[in-house]
CSV table of C-alpha atoms and ligand atoms in Angstrom, one decimal:
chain,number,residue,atom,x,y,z
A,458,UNK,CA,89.8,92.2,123.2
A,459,UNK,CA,92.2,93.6,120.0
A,460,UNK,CA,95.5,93.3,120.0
A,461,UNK,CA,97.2,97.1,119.1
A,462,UNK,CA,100.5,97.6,118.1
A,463,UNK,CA,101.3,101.5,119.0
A,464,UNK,CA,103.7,103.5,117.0
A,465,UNK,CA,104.8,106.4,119.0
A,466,UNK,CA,106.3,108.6,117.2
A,467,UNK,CA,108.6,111.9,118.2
A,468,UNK,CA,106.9,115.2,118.9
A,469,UNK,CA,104.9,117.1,121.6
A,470,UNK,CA,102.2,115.4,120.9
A,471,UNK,CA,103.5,112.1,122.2
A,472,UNK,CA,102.2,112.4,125.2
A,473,UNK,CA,98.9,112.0,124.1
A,474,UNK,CA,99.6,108.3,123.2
A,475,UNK,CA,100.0,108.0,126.9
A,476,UNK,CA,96.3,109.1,127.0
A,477,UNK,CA,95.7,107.3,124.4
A,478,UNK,CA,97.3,103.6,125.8
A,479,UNK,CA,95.0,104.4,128.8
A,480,UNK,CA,91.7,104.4,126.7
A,481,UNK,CA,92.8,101.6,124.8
A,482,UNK,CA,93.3,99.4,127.9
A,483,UNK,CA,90.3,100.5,129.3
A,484,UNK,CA,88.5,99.0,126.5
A,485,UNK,CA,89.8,96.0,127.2
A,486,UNK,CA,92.2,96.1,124.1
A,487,UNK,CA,96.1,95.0,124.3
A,488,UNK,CA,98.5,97.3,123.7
A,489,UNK,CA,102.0,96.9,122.7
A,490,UNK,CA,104.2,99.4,122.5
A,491,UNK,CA,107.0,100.4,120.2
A,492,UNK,CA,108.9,104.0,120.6
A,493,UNK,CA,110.7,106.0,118.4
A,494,UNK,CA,113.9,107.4,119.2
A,495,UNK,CA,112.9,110.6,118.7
A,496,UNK,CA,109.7,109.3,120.1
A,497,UNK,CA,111.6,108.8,123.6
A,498,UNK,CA,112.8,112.6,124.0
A,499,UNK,CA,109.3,112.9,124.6
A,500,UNK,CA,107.9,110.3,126.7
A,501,UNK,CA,109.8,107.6,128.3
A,502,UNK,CA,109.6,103.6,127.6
A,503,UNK,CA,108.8,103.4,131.0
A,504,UNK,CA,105.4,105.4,131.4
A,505,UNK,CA,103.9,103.6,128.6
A,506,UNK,CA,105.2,100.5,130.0
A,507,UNK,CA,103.3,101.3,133.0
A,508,UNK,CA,100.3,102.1,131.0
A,509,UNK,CA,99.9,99.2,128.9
A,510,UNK,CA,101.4,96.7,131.2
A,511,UNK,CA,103.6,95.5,129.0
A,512,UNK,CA,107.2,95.4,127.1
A,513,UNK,CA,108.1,98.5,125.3
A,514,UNK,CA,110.1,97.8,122.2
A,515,UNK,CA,112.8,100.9,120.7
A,516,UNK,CA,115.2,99.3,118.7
A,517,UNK,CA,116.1,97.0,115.7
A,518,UNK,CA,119.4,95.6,118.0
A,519,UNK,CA,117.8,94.7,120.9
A,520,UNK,CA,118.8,90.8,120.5
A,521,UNK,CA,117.3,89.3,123.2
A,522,UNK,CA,113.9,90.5,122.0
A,523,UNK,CA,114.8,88.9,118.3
A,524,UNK,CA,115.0,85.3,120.1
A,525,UNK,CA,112.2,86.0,122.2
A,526,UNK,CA,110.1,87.7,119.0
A,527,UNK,CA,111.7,88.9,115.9
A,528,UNK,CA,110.4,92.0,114.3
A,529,UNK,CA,108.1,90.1,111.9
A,530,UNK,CA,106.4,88.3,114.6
A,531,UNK,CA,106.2,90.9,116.4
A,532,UNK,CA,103.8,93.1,113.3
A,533,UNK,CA,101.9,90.4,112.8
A,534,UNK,CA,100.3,89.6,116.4
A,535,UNK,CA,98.6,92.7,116.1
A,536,UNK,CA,94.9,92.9,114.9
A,537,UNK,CA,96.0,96.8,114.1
A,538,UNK,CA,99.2,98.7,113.9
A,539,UNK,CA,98.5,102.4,114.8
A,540,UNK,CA,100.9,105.5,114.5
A,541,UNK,CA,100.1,108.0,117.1
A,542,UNK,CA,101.9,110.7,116.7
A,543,UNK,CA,103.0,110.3,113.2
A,544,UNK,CA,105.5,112.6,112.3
A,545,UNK,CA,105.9,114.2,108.7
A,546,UNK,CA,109.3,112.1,108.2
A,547,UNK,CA,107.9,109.1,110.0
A,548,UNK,CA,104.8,109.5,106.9
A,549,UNK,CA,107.7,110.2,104.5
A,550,UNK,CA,109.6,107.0,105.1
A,551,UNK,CA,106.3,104.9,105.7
A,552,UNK,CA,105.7,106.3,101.9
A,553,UNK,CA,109.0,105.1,100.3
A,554,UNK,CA,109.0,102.1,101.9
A,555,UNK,CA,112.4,103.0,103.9
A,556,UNK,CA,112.9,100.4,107.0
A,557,UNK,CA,116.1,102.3,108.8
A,558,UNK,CA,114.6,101.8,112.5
A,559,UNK,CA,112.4,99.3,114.8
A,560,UNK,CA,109.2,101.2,113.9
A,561,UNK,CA,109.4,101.5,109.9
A,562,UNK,CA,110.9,97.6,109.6
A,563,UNK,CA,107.3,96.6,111.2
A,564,UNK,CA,105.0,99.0,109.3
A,565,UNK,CA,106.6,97.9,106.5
A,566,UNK,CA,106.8,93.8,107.4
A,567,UNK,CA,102.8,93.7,108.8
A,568,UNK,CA,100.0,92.4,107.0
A,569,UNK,CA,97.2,94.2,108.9
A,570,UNK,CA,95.6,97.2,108.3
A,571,UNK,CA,97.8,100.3,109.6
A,572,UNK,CA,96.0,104.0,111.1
A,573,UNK,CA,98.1,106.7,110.9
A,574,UNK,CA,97.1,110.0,113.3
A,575,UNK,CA,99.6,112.9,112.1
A,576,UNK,CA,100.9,115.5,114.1
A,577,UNK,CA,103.2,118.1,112.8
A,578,UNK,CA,103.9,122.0,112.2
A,579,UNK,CA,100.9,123.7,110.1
A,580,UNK,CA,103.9,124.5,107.2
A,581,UNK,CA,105.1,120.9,107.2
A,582,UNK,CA,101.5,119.5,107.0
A,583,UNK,CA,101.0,121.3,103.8
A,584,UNK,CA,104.2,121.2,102.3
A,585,UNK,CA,103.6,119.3,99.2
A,586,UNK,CA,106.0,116.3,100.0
A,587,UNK,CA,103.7,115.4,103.0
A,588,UNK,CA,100.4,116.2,101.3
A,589,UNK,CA,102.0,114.0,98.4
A,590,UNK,CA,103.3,111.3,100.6
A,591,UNK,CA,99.6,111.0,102.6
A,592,UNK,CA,98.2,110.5,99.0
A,593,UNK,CA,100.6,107.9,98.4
A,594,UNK,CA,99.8,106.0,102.2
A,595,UNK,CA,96.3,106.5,101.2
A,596,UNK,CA,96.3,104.8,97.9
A,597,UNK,CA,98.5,101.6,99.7
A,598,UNK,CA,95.0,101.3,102.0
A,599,UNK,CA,96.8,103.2,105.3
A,600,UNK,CA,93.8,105.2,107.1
A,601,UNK,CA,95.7,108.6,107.8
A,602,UNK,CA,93.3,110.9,110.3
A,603,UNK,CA,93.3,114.5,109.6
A,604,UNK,CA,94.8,116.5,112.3
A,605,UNK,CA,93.0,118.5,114.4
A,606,UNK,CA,93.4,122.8,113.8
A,607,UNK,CA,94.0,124.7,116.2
A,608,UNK,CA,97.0,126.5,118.2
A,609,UNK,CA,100.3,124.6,117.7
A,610,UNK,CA,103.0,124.2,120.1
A,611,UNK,CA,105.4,126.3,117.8
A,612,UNK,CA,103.0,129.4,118.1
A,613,UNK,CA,101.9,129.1,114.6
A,614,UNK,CA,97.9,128.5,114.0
A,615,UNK,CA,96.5,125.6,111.5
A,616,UNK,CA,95.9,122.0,111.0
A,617,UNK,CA,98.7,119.8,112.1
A,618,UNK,CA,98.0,119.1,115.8
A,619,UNK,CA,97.2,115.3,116.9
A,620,UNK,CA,93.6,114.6,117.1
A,621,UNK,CA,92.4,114.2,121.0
A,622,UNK,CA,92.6,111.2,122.2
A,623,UNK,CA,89.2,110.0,122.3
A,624,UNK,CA,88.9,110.8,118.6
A,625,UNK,CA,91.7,108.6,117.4
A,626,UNK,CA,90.0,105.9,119.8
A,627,UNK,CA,87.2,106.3,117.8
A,628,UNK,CA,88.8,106.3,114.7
A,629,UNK,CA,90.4,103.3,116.1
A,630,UNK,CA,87.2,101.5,117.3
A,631,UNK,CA,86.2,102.1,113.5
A,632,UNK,CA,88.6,100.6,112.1
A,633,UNK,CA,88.8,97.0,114.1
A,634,UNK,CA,85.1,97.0,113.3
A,635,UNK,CA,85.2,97.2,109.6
A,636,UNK,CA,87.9,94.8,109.7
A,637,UNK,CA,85.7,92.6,111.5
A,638,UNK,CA,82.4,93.1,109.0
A,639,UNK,CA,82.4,90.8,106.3
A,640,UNK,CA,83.1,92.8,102.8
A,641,UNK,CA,79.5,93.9,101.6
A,642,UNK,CA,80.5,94.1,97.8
A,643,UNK,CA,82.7,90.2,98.0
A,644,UNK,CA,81.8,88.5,95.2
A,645,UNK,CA,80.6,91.7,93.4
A,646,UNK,CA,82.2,93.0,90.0
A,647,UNK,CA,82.0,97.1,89.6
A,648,UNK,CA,83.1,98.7,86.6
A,649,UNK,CA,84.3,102.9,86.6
A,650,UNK,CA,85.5,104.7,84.2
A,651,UNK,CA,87.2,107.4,84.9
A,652,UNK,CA,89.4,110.8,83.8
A,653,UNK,CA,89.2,112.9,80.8
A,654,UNK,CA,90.1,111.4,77.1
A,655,UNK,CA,92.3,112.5,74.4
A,656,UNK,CA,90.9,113.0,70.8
A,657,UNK,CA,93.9,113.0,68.7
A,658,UNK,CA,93.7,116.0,66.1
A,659,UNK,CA,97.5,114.8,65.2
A,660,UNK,CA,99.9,113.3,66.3
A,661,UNK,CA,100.8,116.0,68.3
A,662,UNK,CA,97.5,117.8,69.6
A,663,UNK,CA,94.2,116.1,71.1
A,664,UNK,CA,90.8,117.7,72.1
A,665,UNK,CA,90.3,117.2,76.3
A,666,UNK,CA,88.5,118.8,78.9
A,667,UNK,CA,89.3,119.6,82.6
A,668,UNK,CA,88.5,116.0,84.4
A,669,UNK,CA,91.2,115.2,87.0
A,670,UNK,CA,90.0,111.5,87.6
A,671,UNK,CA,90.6,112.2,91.2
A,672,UNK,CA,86.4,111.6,92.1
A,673,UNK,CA,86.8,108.5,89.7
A,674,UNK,CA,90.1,106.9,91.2
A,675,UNK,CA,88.1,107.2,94.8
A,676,UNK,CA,85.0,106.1,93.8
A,677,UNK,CA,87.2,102.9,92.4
A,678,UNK,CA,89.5,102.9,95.4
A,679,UNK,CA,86.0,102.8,98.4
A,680,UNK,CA,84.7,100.0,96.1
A,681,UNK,CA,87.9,97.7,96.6
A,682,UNK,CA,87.6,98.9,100.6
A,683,UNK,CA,84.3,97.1,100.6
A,684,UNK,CA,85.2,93.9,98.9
A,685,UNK,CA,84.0,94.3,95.6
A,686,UNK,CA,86.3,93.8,92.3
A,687,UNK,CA,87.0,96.4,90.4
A,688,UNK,CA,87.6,97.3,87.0
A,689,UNK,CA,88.9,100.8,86.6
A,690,UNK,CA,88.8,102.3,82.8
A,691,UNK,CA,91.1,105.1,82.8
A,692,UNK,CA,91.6,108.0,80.7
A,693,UNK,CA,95.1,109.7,80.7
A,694,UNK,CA,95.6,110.6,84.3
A,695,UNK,CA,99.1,110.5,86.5
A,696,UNK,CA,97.0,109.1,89.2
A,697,UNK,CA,98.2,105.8,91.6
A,698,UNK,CA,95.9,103.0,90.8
A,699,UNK,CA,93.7,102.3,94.0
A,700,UNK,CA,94.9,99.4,95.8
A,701,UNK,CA,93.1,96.5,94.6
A,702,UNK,CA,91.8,97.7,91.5
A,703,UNK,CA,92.4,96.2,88.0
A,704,UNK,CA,93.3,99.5,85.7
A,705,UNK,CA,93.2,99.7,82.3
A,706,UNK,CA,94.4,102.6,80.8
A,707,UNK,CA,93.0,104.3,77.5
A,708,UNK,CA,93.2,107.3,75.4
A,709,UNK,CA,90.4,107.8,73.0
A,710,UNK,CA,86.2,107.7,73.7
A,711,UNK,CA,86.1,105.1,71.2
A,712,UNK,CA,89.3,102.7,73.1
A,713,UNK,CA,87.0,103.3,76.3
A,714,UNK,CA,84.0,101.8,75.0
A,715,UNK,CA,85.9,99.2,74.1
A,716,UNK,CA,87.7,98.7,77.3
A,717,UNK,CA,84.3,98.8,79.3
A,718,UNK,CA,82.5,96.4,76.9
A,719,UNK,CA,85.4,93.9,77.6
A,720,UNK,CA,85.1,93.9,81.1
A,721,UNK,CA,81.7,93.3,81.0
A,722,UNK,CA,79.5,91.5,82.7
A,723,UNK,CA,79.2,93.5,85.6
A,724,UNK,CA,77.0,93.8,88.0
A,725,UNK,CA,77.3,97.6,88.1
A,726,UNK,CA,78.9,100.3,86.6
A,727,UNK,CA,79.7,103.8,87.7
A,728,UNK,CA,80.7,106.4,85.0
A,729,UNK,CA,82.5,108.9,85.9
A,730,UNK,CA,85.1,109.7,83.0
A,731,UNK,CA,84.4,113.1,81.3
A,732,UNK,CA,84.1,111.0,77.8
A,733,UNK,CA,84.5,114.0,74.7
A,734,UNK,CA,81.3,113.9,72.8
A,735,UNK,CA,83.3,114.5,69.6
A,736,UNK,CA,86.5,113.4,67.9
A,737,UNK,CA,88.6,115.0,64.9
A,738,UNK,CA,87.4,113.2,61.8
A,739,UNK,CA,90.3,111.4,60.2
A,740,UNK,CA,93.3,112.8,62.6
A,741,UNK,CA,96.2,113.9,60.6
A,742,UNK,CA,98.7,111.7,60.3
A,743,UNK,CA,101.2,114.1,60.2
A,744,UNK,CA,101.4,117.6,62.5
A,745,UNK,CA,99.4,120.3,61.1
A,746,UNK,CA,101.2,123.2,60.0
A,747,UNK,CA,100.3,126.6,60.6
A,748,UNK,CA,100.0,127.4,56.9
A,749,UNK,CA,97.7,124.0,56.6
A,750,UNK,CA,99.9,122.0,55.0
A,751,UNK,CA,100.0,118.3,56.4
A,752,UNK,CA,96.5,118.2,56.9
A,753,UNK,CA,93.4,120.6,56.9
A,754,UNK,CA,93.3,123.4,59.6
A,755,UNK,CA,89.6,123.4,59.6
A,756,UNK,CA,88.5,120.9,62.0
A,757,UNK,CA,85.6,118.7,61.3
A,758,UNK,CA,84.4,116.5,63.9
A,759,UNK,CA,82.6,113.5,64.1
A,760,UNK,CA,80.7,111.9,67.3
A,761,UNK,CA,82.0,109.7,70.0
A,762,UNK,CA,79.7,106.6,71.2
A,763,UNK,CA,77.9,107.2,74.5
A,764,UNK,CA,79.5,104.8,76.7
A,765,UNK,CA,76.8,104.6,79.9
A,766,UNK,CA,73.8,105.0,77.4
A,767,UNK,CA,75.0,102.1,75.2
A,768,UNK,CA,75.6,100.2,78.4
A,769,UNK,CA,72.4,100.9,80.0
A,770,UNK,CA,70.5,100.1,76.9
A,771,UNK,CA,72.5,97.1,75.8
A,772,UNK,CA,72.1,93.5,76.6
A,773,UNK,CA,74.8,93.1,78.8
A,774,UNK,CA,73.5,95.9,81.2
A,775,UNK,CA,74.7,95.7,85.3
A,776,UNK,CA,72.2,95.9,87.7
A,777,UNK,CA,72.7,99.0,88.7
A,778,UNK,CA,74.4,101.9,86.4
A,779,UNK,CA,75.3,105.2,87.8
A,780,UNK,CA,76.2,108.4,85.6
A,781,UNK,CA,77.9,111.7,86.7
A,782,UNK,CA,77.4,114.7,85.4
A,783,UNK,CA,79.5,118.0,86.0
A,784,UNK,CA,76.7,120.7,85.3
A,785,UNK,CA,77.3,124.6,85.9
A,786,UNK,CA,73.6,125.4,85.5
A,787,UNK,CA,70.5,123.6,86.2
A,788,UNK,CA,72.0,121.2,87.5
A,789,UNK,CA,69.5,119.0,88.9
A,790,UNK,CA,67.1,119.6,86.0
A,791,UNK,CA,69.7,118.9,84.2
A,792,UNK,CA,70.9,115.5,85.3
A,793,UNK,CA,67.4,114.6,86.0
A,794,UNK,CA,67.1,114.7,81.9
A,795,UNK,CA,70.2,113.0,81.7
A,796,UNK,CA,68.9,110.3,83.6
A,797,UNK,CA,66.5,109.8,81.5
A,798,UNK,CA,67.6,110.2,78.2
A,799,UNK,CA,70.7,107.5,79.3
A,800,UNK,CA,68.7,105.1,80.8
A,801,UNK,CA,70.8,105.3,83.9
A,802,UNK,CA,69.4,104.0,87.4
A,803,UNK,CA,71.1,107.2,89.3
A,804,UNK,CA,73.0,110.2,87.5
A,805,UNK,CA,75.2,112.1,90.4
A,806,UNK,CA,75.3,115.8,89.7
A,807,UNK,CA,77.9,118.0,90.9
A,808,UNK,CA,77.9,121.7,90.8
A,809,UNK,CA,81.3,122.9,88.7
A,810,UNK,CA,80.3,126.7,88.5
A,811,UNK,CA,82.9,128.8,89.7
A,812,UNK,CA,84.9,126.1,90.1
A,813,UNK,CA,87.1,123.7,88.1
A,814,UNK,CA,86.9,119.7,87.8
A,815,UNK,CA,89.5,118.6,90.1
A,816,UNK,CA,88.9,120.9,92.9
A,817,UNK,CA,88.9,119.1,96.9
A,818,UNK,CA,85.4,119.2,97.9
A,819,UNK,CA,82.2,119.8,95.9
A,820,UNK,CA,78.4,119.3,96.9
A,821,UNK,CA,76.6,116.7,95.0
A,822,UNK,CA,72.9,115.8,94.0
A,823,UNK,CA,72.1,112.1,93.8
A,824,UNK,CA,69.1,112.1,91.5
A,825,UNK,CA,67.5,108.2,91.5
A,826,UNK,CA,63.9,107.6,90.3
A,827,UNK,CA,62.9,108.0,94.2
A,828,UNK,CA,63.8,111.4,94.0
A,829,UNK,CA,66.9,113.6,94.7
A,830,UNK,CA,69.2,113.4,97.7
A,831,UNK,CA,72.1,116.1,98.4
A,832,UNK,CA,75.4,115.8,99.8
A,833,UNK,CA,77.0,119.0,101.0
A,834,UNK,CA,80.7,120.0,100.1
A,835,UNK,CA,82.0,116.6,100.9
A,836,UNK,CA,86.1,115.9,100.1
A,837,UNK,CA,86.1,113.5,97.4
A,838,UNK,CA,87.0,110.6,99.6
A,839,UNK,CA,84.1,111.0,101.5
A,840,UNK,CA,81.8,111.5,98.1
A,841,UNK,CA,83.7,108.2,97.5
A,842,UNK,CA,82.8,106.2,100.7
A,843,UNK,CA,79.5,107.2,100.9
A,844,UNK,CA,78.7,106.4,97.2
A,845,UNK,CA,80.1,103.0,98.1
A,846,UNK,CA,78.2,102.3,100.9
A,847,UNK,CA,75.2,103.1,98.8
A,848,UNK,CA,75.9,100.7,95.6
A,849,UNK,CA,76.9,98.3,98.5
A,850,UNK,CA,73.1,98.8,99.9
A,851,UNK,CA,71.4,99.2,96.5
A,852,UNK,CA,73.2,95.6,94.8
A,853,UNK,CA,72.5,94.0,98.5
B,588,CTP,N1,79.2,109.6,79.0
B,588,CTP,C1,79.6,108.5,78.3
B,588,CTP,N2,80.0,108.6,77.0
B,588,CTP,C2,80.0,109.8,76.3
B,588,CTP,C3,79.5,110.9,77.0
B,588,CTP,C4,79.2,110.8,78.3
B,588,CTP,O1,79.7,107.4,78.9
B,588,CTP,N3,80.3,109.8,75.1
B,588,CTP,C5,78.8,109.5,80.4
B,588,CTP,C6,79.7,110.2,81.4
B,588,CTP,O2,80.7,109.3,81.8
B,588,CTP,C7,78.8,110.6,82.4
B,588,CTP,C8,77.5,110.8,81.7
B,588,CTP,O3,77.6,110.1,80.5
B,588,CTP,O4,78.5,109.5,83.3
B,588,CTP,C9,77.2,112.3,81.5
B,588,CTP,O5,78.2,112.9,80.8
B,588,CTP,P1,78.0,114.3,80.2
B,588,CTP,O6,79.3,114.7,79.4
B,588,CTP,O7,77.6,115.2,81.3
B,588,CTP,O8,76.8,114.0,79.2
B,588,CTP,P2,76.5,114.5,77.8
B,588,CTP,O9,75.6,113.5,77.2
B,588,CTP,O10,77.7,114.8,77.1
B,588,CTP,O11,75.6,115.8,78.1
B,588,CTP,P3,76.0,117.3,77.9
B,588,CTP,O12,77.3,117.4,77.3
B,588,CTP,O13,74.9,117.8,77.0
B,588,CTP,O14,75.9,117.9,79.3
């Protein structure tokens, strides 16, 4: 028996959570429920008191119930706090933190682990506000389902709909379960670099590349999920640090390799930064002028250390140290030479022809000295969980 804490949120879809209370209580689980108001144009306090035989709470003023059980208490009990439907304003205000009503003052006073299943318009669910504002829930460790596509209650076609009930029951089930597990990587130290890095030319130009972090910042962020701590090297990226992870923020190859050799030891390291092989020799100290005064206009370059190979050669070297490698030909031939020539335990290939670092979903090549094993077109959260589970296995 888990104790739930049900969010219902306004909507259609709200009538699902009735569904949804039903499951949960056939399971054996407790369910208590808190509405909306916009929640209650839709269903009413008194059917999912019915269902989950118990109290339905709606609002902040409801003094009797602060004797009984103030608002903190009542977020805590809970072994989960699920939103079901969660509404593109109710993600909004979970995302800035605002507390205006009953259900935002507990999802932002609990200290257990909140599920959010969304349900909204195709339009709003892309908007960029939401998909910025499930990014944000995401990095603060809130699971946020995807919705369901399909045909929408306001005739339009898309994703947005609430996931069926038995999938959020699931999703549900799955989360109690790895709350419940004890964290495989506790006790464990993982090192990632991550994101491009700037070569200064002068002081106002640098040579980069096209690395978004994104895979990096997940990989970093799955890794914390599982216990282990993490040190996250970062090139110059506007990404939120992963919740849980130590960041330290660099510029240059050279400030990288030094970042990663003073986090060390470790007892593995995953590198994903797209680290520029070369660097302008002797950057101008002043900006280059077009007619070459300042400085020389003829670039001369000198080469960066290899961060993975002088970690997986050094004395120092983790346990287990994982390369990436964006190829656009090749690629497994490739990265099975790269594996080689680095000294790295597993090189991860992706595939970045006819498409750019950064994109959502890519299919990846895991070569190891067993052999080679694929992932296809997985999001990069999902590249990012399963990679985890794996270190988690292989450091076991
Ligand atoms: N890497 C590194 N330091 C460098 C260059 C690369 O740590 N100076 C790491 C990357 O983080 C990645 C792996 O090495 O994990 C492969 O990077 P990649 O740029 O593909 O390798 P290169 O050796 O530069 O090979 P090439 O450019 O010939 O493909």
């Amino acid at each position: 028996m888990k104790r739930i804490l049900l969010i219902v949120g306004g909507g259609i879809a709200a009538y699902k959570a009735c569904e949804l209370v039903r499951l949960l209580r056939k399971a054996g689980h407790r369910v208590r429920c808190v509405l909306t108001e916009s929640g209650a144009h839709f269903v009413t306090p008194m059917t999912l008191a019915a269902l989950s035989e118990d109290k339905v709470y709606t609002t902040l003023w409801d003094l009797k119930d602060e004797a009984e059980m103030g608002h903190i208490q009542l977020s805590r009990e809970a072994d989960l706090v699920v939103v079901a439907p969660a509404t593109a304003d109710l993600l909004a205000r979970m995302a800035a933190g605002i507390a205006d009503d009953l259900a935002t003052t507990l999802l932002l006073a609990t200290d257990k682990p909140v599920l959010a299943a969304p349900a909204m318009n195709v339009r709003m669910w892309q908007h960029a506000a939401t998909r910025r504002n499930v990014a944000q829930l995401r990095a603060d460790g809130v699971t946020v389902l995807e919705p369901d596509e399909g045909a929408m209650a306001c005739g339009e076609y898309g994703p947005g709909r609430l996931p069926e009930p038995p999938a959020i029951f699931a999703a549900i089930e799955a989360a109690l379960a790895a709350r419940d597990a004890p964290a495989p990587l506790a006790g464990k130290h993982v090192l990632i670099t991550a994101g491009p890095t700037h070569e200064p030319i002068d002081p106002v130009r640098y040579i980069a590349n096209r690395s978004s972090g994104k895979q990096g910042f997940a990989i970093a962020g799955a890794l914390a999920r599982l216990g282990a701590r993490v040190t996250l090297v970062a090139g110059p990226v506007a990404l939120p640090t992963p919740l849980g992870v130590t960041r330290v923020d660099v510029e240059t190859a050279r400030e990288m390799a030094a970042a990663v050799d003073a986090a060390l030891p470790a007892d593995a390291a995953v590198m994903v930064a797209a680290v520029a092989d070369w660097r302008a020799k002797g950057a101008a100290p002043q900006k280059i002028k077009k007619d070459g005064s300042g400085g020389t206009p003829t670039l001369r370059l000198a080469e960066n250390p290899d961060i993975l190979a002088t970690l997986a050669k050094g004395d120092h070297r983790p346990r287990l140290v994982i390369g990436f490698a964006a190829e656009t030909e090749q690629v497994i031939d490739h990265a099975t030479a790269k594996r080689a020539r680095k000294g790295a335990d597993w090189i991860v290939a992706n595939d970045v022809s006819g498409d750019v670092m950064g994109g959502d979903a890519n299919t990846i090549h895991i070569v190891t000295a067993d052999g080679v094993e694929s992932w296809e077109k997985l999001p990069k959260d999902a590249v990012a969980d399963r990679l985890a589970t794996r270190i988690a296995d292989a450091l076991d």
